[in-house]
Amino acid sequence: MKNKKIFGTLCGIAAAVAYGTNPLGALKLYAEGMNTPSVLFYRFALAWVIIAMVMAVRCLPVAGDRRETLRVSRKEFAVLTGLGLLFIGSSLTLYLSFRVMEAGVASTILFTYPVMTAAIMAIFFHERLNWLTVSSIVLSFVGVALLYWGDGTATLPLGGVVLVLVSALTYALYIILVNRSNLQMSSFKINLFVLFYCALGMVGYALLSGQPLLLPPTPTAWFYVGWLAVVPAIMALVLMVYAAKYVGSTVTAILGALEPLTAVLIGIFVFGESFTATLAVGIVLILGSVILIVARKEEKA
């Protein structure tokens, strides 16, 4: 049991760090001259190919009782379509924000999604609103405000902050839809459909925005496309499943605080992004708000 808890904790840490490397791949590909729909299209398409290969094996007769099928009901199809649209919105707005603001700060603001999830559940689904939830919402807003105003000499671009908040909101809605719909299928099957919608959505966005889908121009660019598909997507997904299984969702959620911290460190040490005392306080307040939400869930349990 002790070894399983250690393994689960390590998986939780690795999953959070893996997801926090999103800015590394995105900014490197932007520096290679790729536009946002191209970066996301190849990320989603490659991740879909990998998931499709896994699903092909899981659908084989040799899988026995664990054998899966690609069939879905009309209700499941509608839910999967909704999940795909929400994930398109969340990913696209986040990656667009990387264009106009520091990626580490953007990733930290994104981490308000657990607070948004709790607020939505309280307002629209009548979950009990207690002092922990209220405190977390207040801390989250103060943290975002501090990040926005920075050191007082310059503010973050309002458009970038709005993009990240929309990304956090759509991801919160994604989580709620997954939980409330009670889909009886594996994570692999869900992501097979979601990633397909995401890749297709990037084609549509490229056409509407007039930005062509560009091939990665160099081997380095292909490496970072593979990185985005494997590390912050598939690897983070698989490791998080093990973490939740062996140490529980509460510990996994707390370890998730390493996601924005990883992104901040990458921004500072790889891309030379600035870091001030005010920004540090803002980050601490946002992380603190998430820990309060986790404490609320633990209290309910």
CSV table of C-alpha atoms in Angstrom, one decimal:
chain,number,residue,atom,x,y,z
A,1,MET,CA,0.0,0.0,0.0
A,2,LYS,CA,2.8,2.4,0.9
A,3,ASN,CA,4.6,1.7,-2.4
A,4,LYS,CA,1.3,2.4,-4.3
A,5,LYS,CA,0.9,5.7,-2.5
A,6,ILE,CA,4.5,6.7,-3.4
A,7,PHE,CA,3.9,5.7,-7.0
A,8,GLY,CA,0.6,7.6,-7.1
A,9,THR,CA,2.2,10.7,-5.7
A,10,LEU,CA,5.1,10.5,-8.2
A,11,CYS,CA,2.5,10.1,-11.0
A,12,GLY,CA,0.6,13.2,-9.7
A,13,ILE,CA,3.8,15.3,-9.6
A,14,ALA,CA,4.8,14.1,-13.1
A,15,ALA,CA,1.3,14.7,-14.5
A,16,ALA,CA,1.2,18.3,-13.2
A,17,VAL,CA,4.8,19.1,-14.4
A,18,ALA,CA,4.0,17.5,-17.8
A,19,TYR,CA,0.9,19.6,-18.3
A,20,GLY,CA,2.8,22.7,-17.2
A,21,THR,CA,5.1,22.3,-20.2
A,22,ASN,CA,2.4,23.6,-22.6
A,23,PRO,CA,4.1,27.0,-23.0
A,24,LEU,CA,7.5,25.3,-23.8
A,25,GLY,CA,6.1,23.7,-26.9
A,26,ALA,CA,3.8,26.5,-27.9
A,27,LEU,CA,6.4,29.3,-27.7
A,28,LYS,CA,9.1,27.3,-29.4
A,29,LEU,CA,6.7,26.6,-32.3
A,30,TYR,CA,5.7,30.2,-32.5
A,31,ALA,CA,9.4,31.1,-32.7
A,32,GLU,CA,9.7,28.7,-35.6
A,33,GLY,CA,7.1,30.8,-37.5
A,34,MET,CA,4.0,28.6,-37.0
A,35,ASN,CA,0.6,30.2,-36.3
A,36,THR,CA,-1.8,29.2,-33.6
A,37,PRO,CA,-4.2,27.0,-35.6
A,38,SER,CA,-1.2,25.1,-37.1
A,39,VAL,CA,0.3,24.5,-33.6
A,40,LEU,CA,-2.9,23.2,-32.2
A,41,PHE,CA,-3.9,21.2,-35.3
A,42,TYR,CA,-0.7,19.1,-35.4
A,43,ARG,CA,-0.8,18.7,-31.6
A,44,PHE,CA,-4.4,17.4,-31.7
A,45,ALA,CA,-3.9,15.4,-34.9
A,46,LEU,CA,-0.8,13.6,-33.6
A,47,ALA,CA,-2.4,12.9,-30.2
A,48,TRP,CA,-5.5,11.6,-32.0
A,49,VAL,CA,-3.4,9.1,-34.0
A,50,ILE,CA,-1.7,7.8,-30.9
A,51,ILE,CA,-5.0,7.5,-29.0
A,52,ALA,CA,-6.5,5.8,-32.1
A,53,MET,CA,-3.8,3.2,-32.1
A,54,VAL,CA,-4.5,2.5,-28.4
A,55,MET,CA,-8.2,2.2,-29.1
A,56,ALA,CA,-7.6,-0.2,-32.0
A,57,VAL,CA,-5.8,-2.6,-29.6
A,58,ARG,CA,-8.6,-2.2,-27.0
A,59,CYS,CA,-11.2,-3.0,-29.6
A,60,LEU,CA,-9.5,-6.3,-30.6
A,61,PRO,CA,-11.2,-9.6,-29.4
A,62,VAL,CA,-8.0,-10.5,-27.4
A,63,ALA,CA,-8.9,-7.7,-25.0
A,64,GLY,CA,-11.5,-10.0,-23.6
A,65,ASP,CA,-13.9,-8.5,-21.0
A,66,ARG,CA,-12.1,-5.1,-21.5
A,67,ARG,CA,-12.9,-5.0,-25.2
A,68,GLU,CA,-14.3,-1.7,-26.3
A,69,THR,CA,-16.4,-0.6,-29.2
A,70,LEU,CA,-16.6,2.7,-31.0
A,71,ARG,CA,-20.4,2.7,-31.0
A,72,VAL,CA,-22.1,5.6,-29.2
A,73,SER,CA,-25.7,6.5,-28.5
A,74,ARG,CA,-27.3,9.7,-29.7
A,75,LYS,CA,-27.0,11.1,-26.1
A,76,GLU,CA,-23.4,10.1,-25.9
A,77,PHE,CA,-22.7,11.6,-29.3
A,78,ALA,CA,-24.3,14.9,-28.2
A,79,VAL,CA,-22.2,15.0,-25.0
A,80,LEU,CA,-19.0,14.2,-26.9
A,81,THR,CA,-19.7,16.9,-29.4
A,82,GLY,CA,-20.2,19.4,-26.5
A,83,LEU,CA,-17.0,18.3,-24.9
A,84,GLY,CA,-15.1,18.7,-28.2
A,85,LEU,CA,-16.5,22.3,-28.6
A,86,LEU,CA,-15.6,23.2,-25.1
A,87,PHE,CA,-12.1,21.8,-25.4
A,88,ILE,CA,-11.6,23.7,-28.7
A,89,GLY,CA,-12.5,26.9,-27.0
A,90,SER,CA,-10.3,26.3,-24.0
A,91,SER,CA,-7.2,25.3,-25.9
A,92,LEU,CA,-7.6,28.0,-28.6
A,93,THR,CA,-8.0,30.9,-26.2
A,94,LEU,CA,-5.1,29.7,-24.0
A,95,TYR,CA,-2.7,29.4,-26.9
A,96,LEU,CA,-3.9,32.8,-28.3
A,97,SER,CA,-3.1,34.4,-25.0
A,98,PHE,CA,0.5,33.1,-25.2
A,99,ARG,CA,0.8,35.5,-28.2
A,100,VAL,CA,0.0,38.6,-26.1
A,101,MET,CA,1.1,37.9,-22.5
A,102,GLU,CA,3.7,36.0,-20.6
A,103,ALA,CA,2.9,32.3,-20.7
A,104,GLY,CA,3.8,31.7,-17.1
A,105,VAL,CA,1.3,34.3,-15.9
A,106,ALA,CA,-1.3,33.0,-18.4
A,107,SER,CA,-1.0,29.5,-17.1
A,108,THR,CA,-1.4,30.7,-13.5
A,109,ILE,CA,-4.6,32.6,-14.3
A,110,LEU,CA,-5.8,29.4,-16.1
A,111,PHE,CA,-5.6,27.6,-12.8
A,112,THR,CA,-8.6,29.5,-11.6
A,113,TYR,CA,-10.7,26.8,-13.3
A,114,PRO,CA,-11.3,24.8,-10.1
A,115,VAL,CA,-12.7,27.9,-8.4
A,116,MET,CA,-14.9,28.6,-11.4
A,117,THR,CA,-16.1,25.0,-11.3
A,118,ALA,CA,-17.1,25.3,-7.7
A,119,ALA,CA,-18.8,28.6,-8.3
A,120,ILE,CA,-20.8,27.3,-11.2
A,121,MET,CA,-21.8,24.2,-9.3
A,122,ALA,CA,-23.0,26.3,-6.4
A,123,ILE,CA,-24.9,28.8,-8.5
A,124,PHE,CA,-26.5,26.5,-11.1
A,125,PHE,CA,-26.6,23.1,-9.5
A,126,HIS,CA,-27.3,24.2,-5.9
A,127,GLU,CA,-24.2,22.8,-4.2
A,128,ARG,CA,-23.8,24.3,-0.7
A,129,LEU,CA,-22.0,27.6,-0.8
A,130,ASN,CA,-19.9,27.8,2.4
A,131,TRP,CA,-17.1,30.1,3.7
A,132,LEU,CA,-14.4,28.0,2.0
A,133,THR,CA,-15.9,28.5,-1.4
A,134,VAL,CA,-16.5,32.2,-0.9
A,135,SER,CA,-13.0,32.7,0.4
A,136,SER,CA,-11.5,30.8,-2.5
A,137,ILE,CA,-13.5,33.0,-5.0
A,138,VAL,CA,-12.3,36.2,-3.3
A,139,LEU,CA,-8.7,35.0,-3.2
A,140,SER,CA,-8.9,34.0,-6.8
A,141,PHE,CA,-10.2,37.4,-7.9
A,142,VAL,CA,-7.6,39.3,-5.9
A,143,GLY,CA,-4.9,37.1,-7.3
A,144,VAL,CA,-5.9,37.7,-10.9
A,145,ALA,CA,-6.2,41.5,-10.1
A,146,LEU,CA,-2.6,41.5,-8.8
A,147,LEU,CA,-1.4,39.7,-11.8
A,148,TYR,CA,-3.2,42.1,-14.0
A,149,TRP,CA,-1.8,45.2,-12.3
A,150,GLY,CA,1.7,43.8,-11.9
A,151,ASP,CA,4.2,46.1,-10.3
A,152,GLY,CA,2.1,49.2,-10.9
A,153,THR,CA,4.2,50.4,-13.8
A,154,ALA,CA,2.4,48.4,-16.5
A,155,THR,CA,-0.7,46.2,-16.6
A,156,LEU,CA,-1.2,42.9,-18.4
A,157,PRO,CA,-3.0,43.2,-21.8
A,158,LEU,CA,-6.7,43.1,-21.0
A,159,GLY,CA,-7.4,41.0,-24.1
A,160,GLY,CA,-4.9,38.4,-22.9
A,161,VAL,CA,-6.4,38.2,-19.5
A,162,VAL,CA,-9.9,37.9,-21.0
A,163,LEU,CA,-8.7,35.1,-23.3
A,164,VAL,CA,-7.2,33.1,-20.3
A,165,LEU,CA,-10.4,33.6,-18.2
A,166,VAL,CA,-12.5,32.3,-21.1
A,167,SER,CA,-10.1,29.4,-21.4
A,168,ALA,CA,-10.5,28.6,-17.7
A,169,LEU,CA,-14.3,29.0,-17.9
A,170,THR,CA,-14.7,26.7,-20.9
A,171,TYR,CA,-12.4,24.1,-19.2
A,172,ALA,CA,-14.5,24.3,-16.0
A,173,LEU,CA,-17.6,23.7,-18.1
A,174,TYR,CA,-15.8,20.8,-19.7
A,175,ILE,CA,-15.2,19.2,-16.3
A,176,ILE,CA,-18.8,19.8,-15.2
A,177,LEU,CA,-20.1,18.2,-18.4
A,178,VAL,CA,-17.9,15.2,-18.0
A,179,ASN,CA,-19.1,14.7,-14.4
A,180,ARG,CA,-22.8,15.5,-14.9
A,181,SER,CA,-23.2,13.4,-18.1
A,182,ASN,CA,-21.9,10.3,-16.4
A,183,LEU,CA,-20.4,8.8,-19.7
A,184,GLN,CA,-19.9,5.1,-19.4
A,185,MET,CA,-16.8,4.8,-21.5
A,186,SER,CA,-13.0,4.9,-21.0
A,187,SER,CA,-10.9,8.0,-21.0
A,188,PHE,CA,-9.3,6.8,-24.2
A,189,LYS,CA,-12.7,6.6,-26.0
A,190,ILE,CA,-13.7,10.0,-24.8
A,191,ASN,CA,-10.5,11.6,-25.9
A,192,LEU,CA,-10.6,9.8,-29.3
A,193,PHE,CA,-13.8,11.8,-30.1
A,194,VAL,CA,-12.7,15.0,-28.3
A,195,LEU,CA,-9.3,15.1,-30.1
A,196,PHE,CA,-11.0,14.5,-33.5
A,197,TYR,CA,-13.3,17.4,-32.9
A,198,CYS,CA,-10.3,19.6,-31.8
A,199,ALA,CA,-8.3,18.8,-34.9
A,200,LEU,CA,-11.3,19.4,-37.1
A,201,GLY,CA,-12.0,22.6,-35.2
A,202,MET,CA,-8.5,24.0,-35.9
A,203,VAL,CA,-9.1,23.4,-39.6
A,204,GLY,CA,-12.3,25.4,-39.4
A,205,TYR,CA,-10.6,28.2,-37.4
A,206,ALA,CA,-7.7,28.3,-39.9
A,207,LEU,CA,-10.2,28.8,-42.8
A,208,LEU,CA,-12.3,31.4,-40.9
A,209,SER,CA,-9.3,33.4,-39.7
A,210,GLY,CA,-7.5,33.2,-43.1
A,211,GLN,CA,-4.4,31.6,-41.5
A,212,PRO,CA,-3.1,28.6,-43.5
A,213,LEU,CA,-2.2,25.4,-41.8
A,214,LEU,CA,1.6,25.4,-42.0
A,215,LEU,CA,3.8,22.3,-41.9
A,216,PRO,CA,6.4,22.3,-39.1
A,217,PRO,CA,9.3,23.8,-41.0
A,218,THR,CA,12.2,22.0,-39.2
A,219,PRO,CA,13.0,18.8,-37.3
A,220,THR,CA,13.1,20.9,-34.2
A,221,ALA,CA,9.5,22.1,-34.9
A,222,TRP,CA,8.4,18.5,-35.4
A,223,PHE,CA,10.0,17.6,-32.1
A,224,TYR,CA,8.0,20.2,-30.2
A,225,VAL,CA,4.8,19.2,-32.0
A,226,GLY,CA,5.4,15.7,-30.7
A,227,TRP,CA,6.2,17.1,-27.3
A,228,LEU,CA,2.8,18.9,-27.2
A,229,ALA,CA,1.0,15.8,-28.3
A,230,VAL,CA,2.7,13.3,-26.0
A,231,VAL,CA,3.8,15.1,-22.8
A,232,PRO,CA,1.2,17.7,-21.8
A,233,ALA,CA,-1.6,15.8,-23.5
A,234,ILE,CA,-1.4,12.0,-23.4
A,235,MET,CA,1.3,11.5,-20.8
A,236,ALA,CA,-0.4,14.0,-18.4
A,237,LEU,CA,-3.8,12.2,-18.9
A,238,VAL,CA,-2.5,8.7,-18.2
A,239,LEU,CA,-0.4,9.7,-15.2
A,240,MET,CA,-3.3,11.6,-13.7
A,241,VAL,CA,-5.5,8.5,-13.9
A,242,TYR,CA,-2.9,6.6,-11.9
A,243,ALA,CA,-2.5,9.4,-9.4
A,244,ALA,CA,-6.2,9.6,-8.8
A,245,LYS,CA,-6.4,5.9,-8.4
A,246,TYR,CA,-3.6,5.5,-5.8
A,247,VAL,CA,-3.7,8.7,-3.8
A,248,GLY,CA,-7.2,10.1,-4.5
A,249,SER,CA,-8.6,13.1,-6.2
A,250,THR,CA,-7.8,15.5,-3.3
A,251,VAL,CA,-4.1,14.9,-3.3
A,252,THR,CA,-4.0,14.9,-7.1
A,253,ALA,CA,-5.7,18.3,-7.2
A,254,ILE,CA,-3.2,19.7,-4.7
A,255,LEU,CA,-0.3,18.4,-6.7
A,256,GLY,CA,-1.9,20.1,-9.7
A,257,ALA,CA,-0.6,23.3,-8.3
A,258,LEU,CA,2.7,22.3,-9.9
A,259,GLU,CA,1.2,23.0,-13.3
A,260,PRO,CA,1.3,26.8,-13.2
A,261,LEU,CA,4.5,26.8,-11.2
A,262,THR,CA,6.2,24.7,-13.9
A,263,ALA,CA,4.9,27.1,-16.6
A,264,VAL,CA,6.2,30.1,-14.6
A,265,LEU,CA,9.7,28.6,-14.2
A,266,ILE,CA,9.8,27.7,-17.9
A,267,GLY,CA,8.8,31.3,-18.7
A,268,ILE,CA,11.5,32.7,-16.5
A,269,PHE,CA,14.4,30.4,-17.2
A,270,VAL,CA,13.8,29.5,-20.9
A,271,PHE,CA,12.1,32.6,-22.3
A,272,GLY,CA,13.4,35.3,-19.9
A,273,GLU,CA,9.9,36.4,-18.7
A,274,SER,CA,9.8,38.9,-15.8
A,275,PHE,CA,8.9,38.0,-12.3
A,276,THR,CA,8.1,40.5,-9.5
A,277,ALA,CA,7.1,40.3,-5.9
A,278,THR,CA,3.5,41.4,-6.8
A,279,LEU,CA,3.2,38.7,-9.4
A,280,ALA,CA,4.5,36.2,-6.8
A,281,VAL,CA,1.8,37.3,-4.3
A,282,GLY,CA,-0.9,37.0,-7.1
A,283,ILE,CA,0.3,33.4,-7.9
A,284,VAL,CA,0.2,32.4,-4.2
A,285,LEU,CA,-3.3,33.8,-3.8
A,286,ILE,CA,-4.6,31.8,-6.8
A,287,LEU,CA,-2.9,28.6,-5.7
A,288,GLY,CA,-4.3,29.2,-2.2
A,289,SER,CA,-7.8,29.6,-3.6
A,290,VAL,CA,-7.5,26.2,-5.3
A,291,ILE,CA,-6.3,24.6,-2.1
A,292,LEU,CA,-9.3,26.0,-0.3
A,293,ILE,CA,-11.6,24.5,-2.9
A,294,VAL,CA,-9.9,21.1,-2.4
A,295,ALA,CA,-10.3,21.5,1.4
A,296,ARG,CA,-14.0,22.1,0.9
A,297,LYS,CA,-14.3,18.9,-1.1
A,298,GLU,CA,-12.4,17.0,1.6
A,299,GLU,CA,-14.7,18.5,4.2
A,300,LYS,CA,-17.8,17.3,2.3
A,301,ALA,CA,-16.3,13.8,2.0
